[in-house]
mmCIF file of C-alpha atoms in Angstrom:
data_model
loop_
_atom_site.group_PDB
_atom_site.id
_atom_site.type_symbol
_atom_site.label_atom_id
_atom_site.label_comp_id
_atom_site.label_asym_id
_atom_site.label_seq_id
_atom_site.Cartn_x
_atom_site.Cartn_y
_atom_site.Cartn_z
ATOM 1 C CA MET A 618 0.000 0.003 0.009
ATOM 2 C CA CYS A 619 1.333 3.448 -0.865
ATOM 3 C CA PRO A 620 2.295 5.729 2.092
ATOM 4 C CA ASP A 621 -0.498 8.207 1.346
ATOM 5 C CA CYS A 622 -3.041 5.400 1.073
ATOM 6 C CA GLU A 623 -2.018 4.037 4.460
ATOM 7 C CA ASP A 624 -2.216 7.481 6.145
ATOM 8 C CA PHE A 625 -5.611 8.184 4.547
ATOM 9 C CA ALA A 626 -7.036 4.813 5.599
ATOM 10 C CA ARG A 627 -5.700 5.173 9.157
ATOM 11 C CA THR A 628 -7.140 8.670 9.549
ATOM 12 C CA VAL A 629 -10.540 7.644 8.174
ATOM 13 C CA LEU A 630 -10.533 4.666 10.550
ATOM 14 C CA LEU A 631 -9.769 6.965 13.504
ATOM 15 C CA LEU A 632 -12.584 9.327 12.492
ATOM 16 C CA GLY A 633 -14.966 6.372 12.336
ATOM 17 C CA GLN A 634 -13.892 5.120 15.743
ATOM 18 C CA LEU A 635 -14.294 8.589 17.173
ATOM 19 C CA ALA A 636 -17.817 8.785 15.746
ATOM 20 C CA LEU A 637 -18.679 5.441 17.372
ATOM 21 C CA TYR A 638 -17.200 6.631 20.669
ATOM 22 C CA ALA A 639 -19.306 9.834 20.493
ATOM 23 C CA ASP A 640 -22.458 7.687 20.392
ATOM 24 C CA THR A 641 -21.599 5.722 23.546
ATOM 25 C CA VAL A 642 -23.173 6.485 26.902
ATOM 26 C CA GLY A 643 -20.910 8.718 28.984
ATOM 27 C CA ALA A 644 -18.694 9.769 26.081
ATOM 28 C CA ASP A 645 -16.641 12.903 26.678
ATOM 29 C CA LEU A 646 -18.172 15.105 24.000
ATOM 30 C CA ASP A 647 -15.688 17.896 24.694
ATOM 31 C CA PHE A 648 -12.920 15.486 23.714
ATOM 32 C CA VAL A 649 -14.814 14.563 20.545
ATOM 33 C CA ALA A 650 -15.349 18.242 19.703
ATOM 34 C CA VAL A 651 -11.628 18.966 20.045
ATOM 35 C CA VAL A 652 -10.203 15.864 18.365
ATOM 36 C CA SER A 653 -12.573 15.441 15.397
ATOM 37 C CA PRO A 654 -11.673 18.696 13.578
ATOM 38 C CA SER A 655 -7.982 17.974 14.133
ATOM 39 C CA LEU A 656 -8.321 14.541 12.578
ATOM 40 C CA ALA A 657 -10.370 15.855 9.671
ATOM 41 C CA VAL A 658 -7.840 18.582 8.915
ATOM 42 C CA SER A 659 -4.999 16.054 9.005
ATOM 43 C CA LEU A 660 -6.492 13.964 6.189
ATOM 44 C CA PRO A 661 -3.945 13.709 3.393
ATOM 45 C CA GLU A 662 -4.966 13.970 -0.241
ATOM 46 C CA PRO A 663 -7.210 11.029 -1.123
ATOM 47 C CA PRO A 664 -5.354 8.154 -2.766
ATOM 48 C CA PRO A 665 -5.500 7.957 -6.565
ATOM 49 C CA GLY A 666 -8.566 6.124 -7.826
ATOM 50 C CA LEU A 667 -10.781 6.935 -4.821
ATOM 51 C CA PHE A 668 -12.826 9.441 -6.832
ATOM 52 C CA PRO A 669 -13.697 9.222 -10.537
ATOM 53 C CA ASP A 670 -11.351 11.040 -12.936
ATOM 54 C CA ASP A 671 -14.043 13.612 -13.794
ATOM 55 C CA TYR A 672 -14.832 14.396 -10.118
ATOM 56 C CA ASP A 673 -14.938 18.132 -9.444
ATOM 57 C CA PRO A 674 -15.075 19.037 -5.744
ATOM 58 C CA ASP A 675 -16.320 22.513 -6.661
ATOM 59 C CA GLY A 676 -19.041 21.198 -8.975
ATOM 60 C CA GLY A 677 -21.733 20.693 -6.341
ATOM 61 C CA PRO A 678 -24.550 23.008 -5.269
ATOM 62 C CA ALA A 679 -23.805 26.372 -3.733
ATOM 63 C CA TYR A 680 -23.677 26.431 0.050
ATOM 64 C CA PRO A 681 -26.012 28.808 1.888
ATOM 65 C CA GLY A 682 -24.436 32.252 1.934
ATOM 66 C CA ASP A 683 -22.316 31.601 -1.149
ATOM 67 C CA SER A 684 -22.974 33.766 -4.150
#
């Protein structure tokens, strides 16, 4: 597995585990609120082949407040 693929897969796995933890009884939601954005920001570029070649991340609908 390529180094970027391994980092991407590991970070996505950690985000998934954090989401599961957030749904448990007694979870520390302050911890989840602090760690989840840090994990999301640390995602490397997606590995080649994850999205179709014609995928355009800016091609979706406008977000509220965007002109």
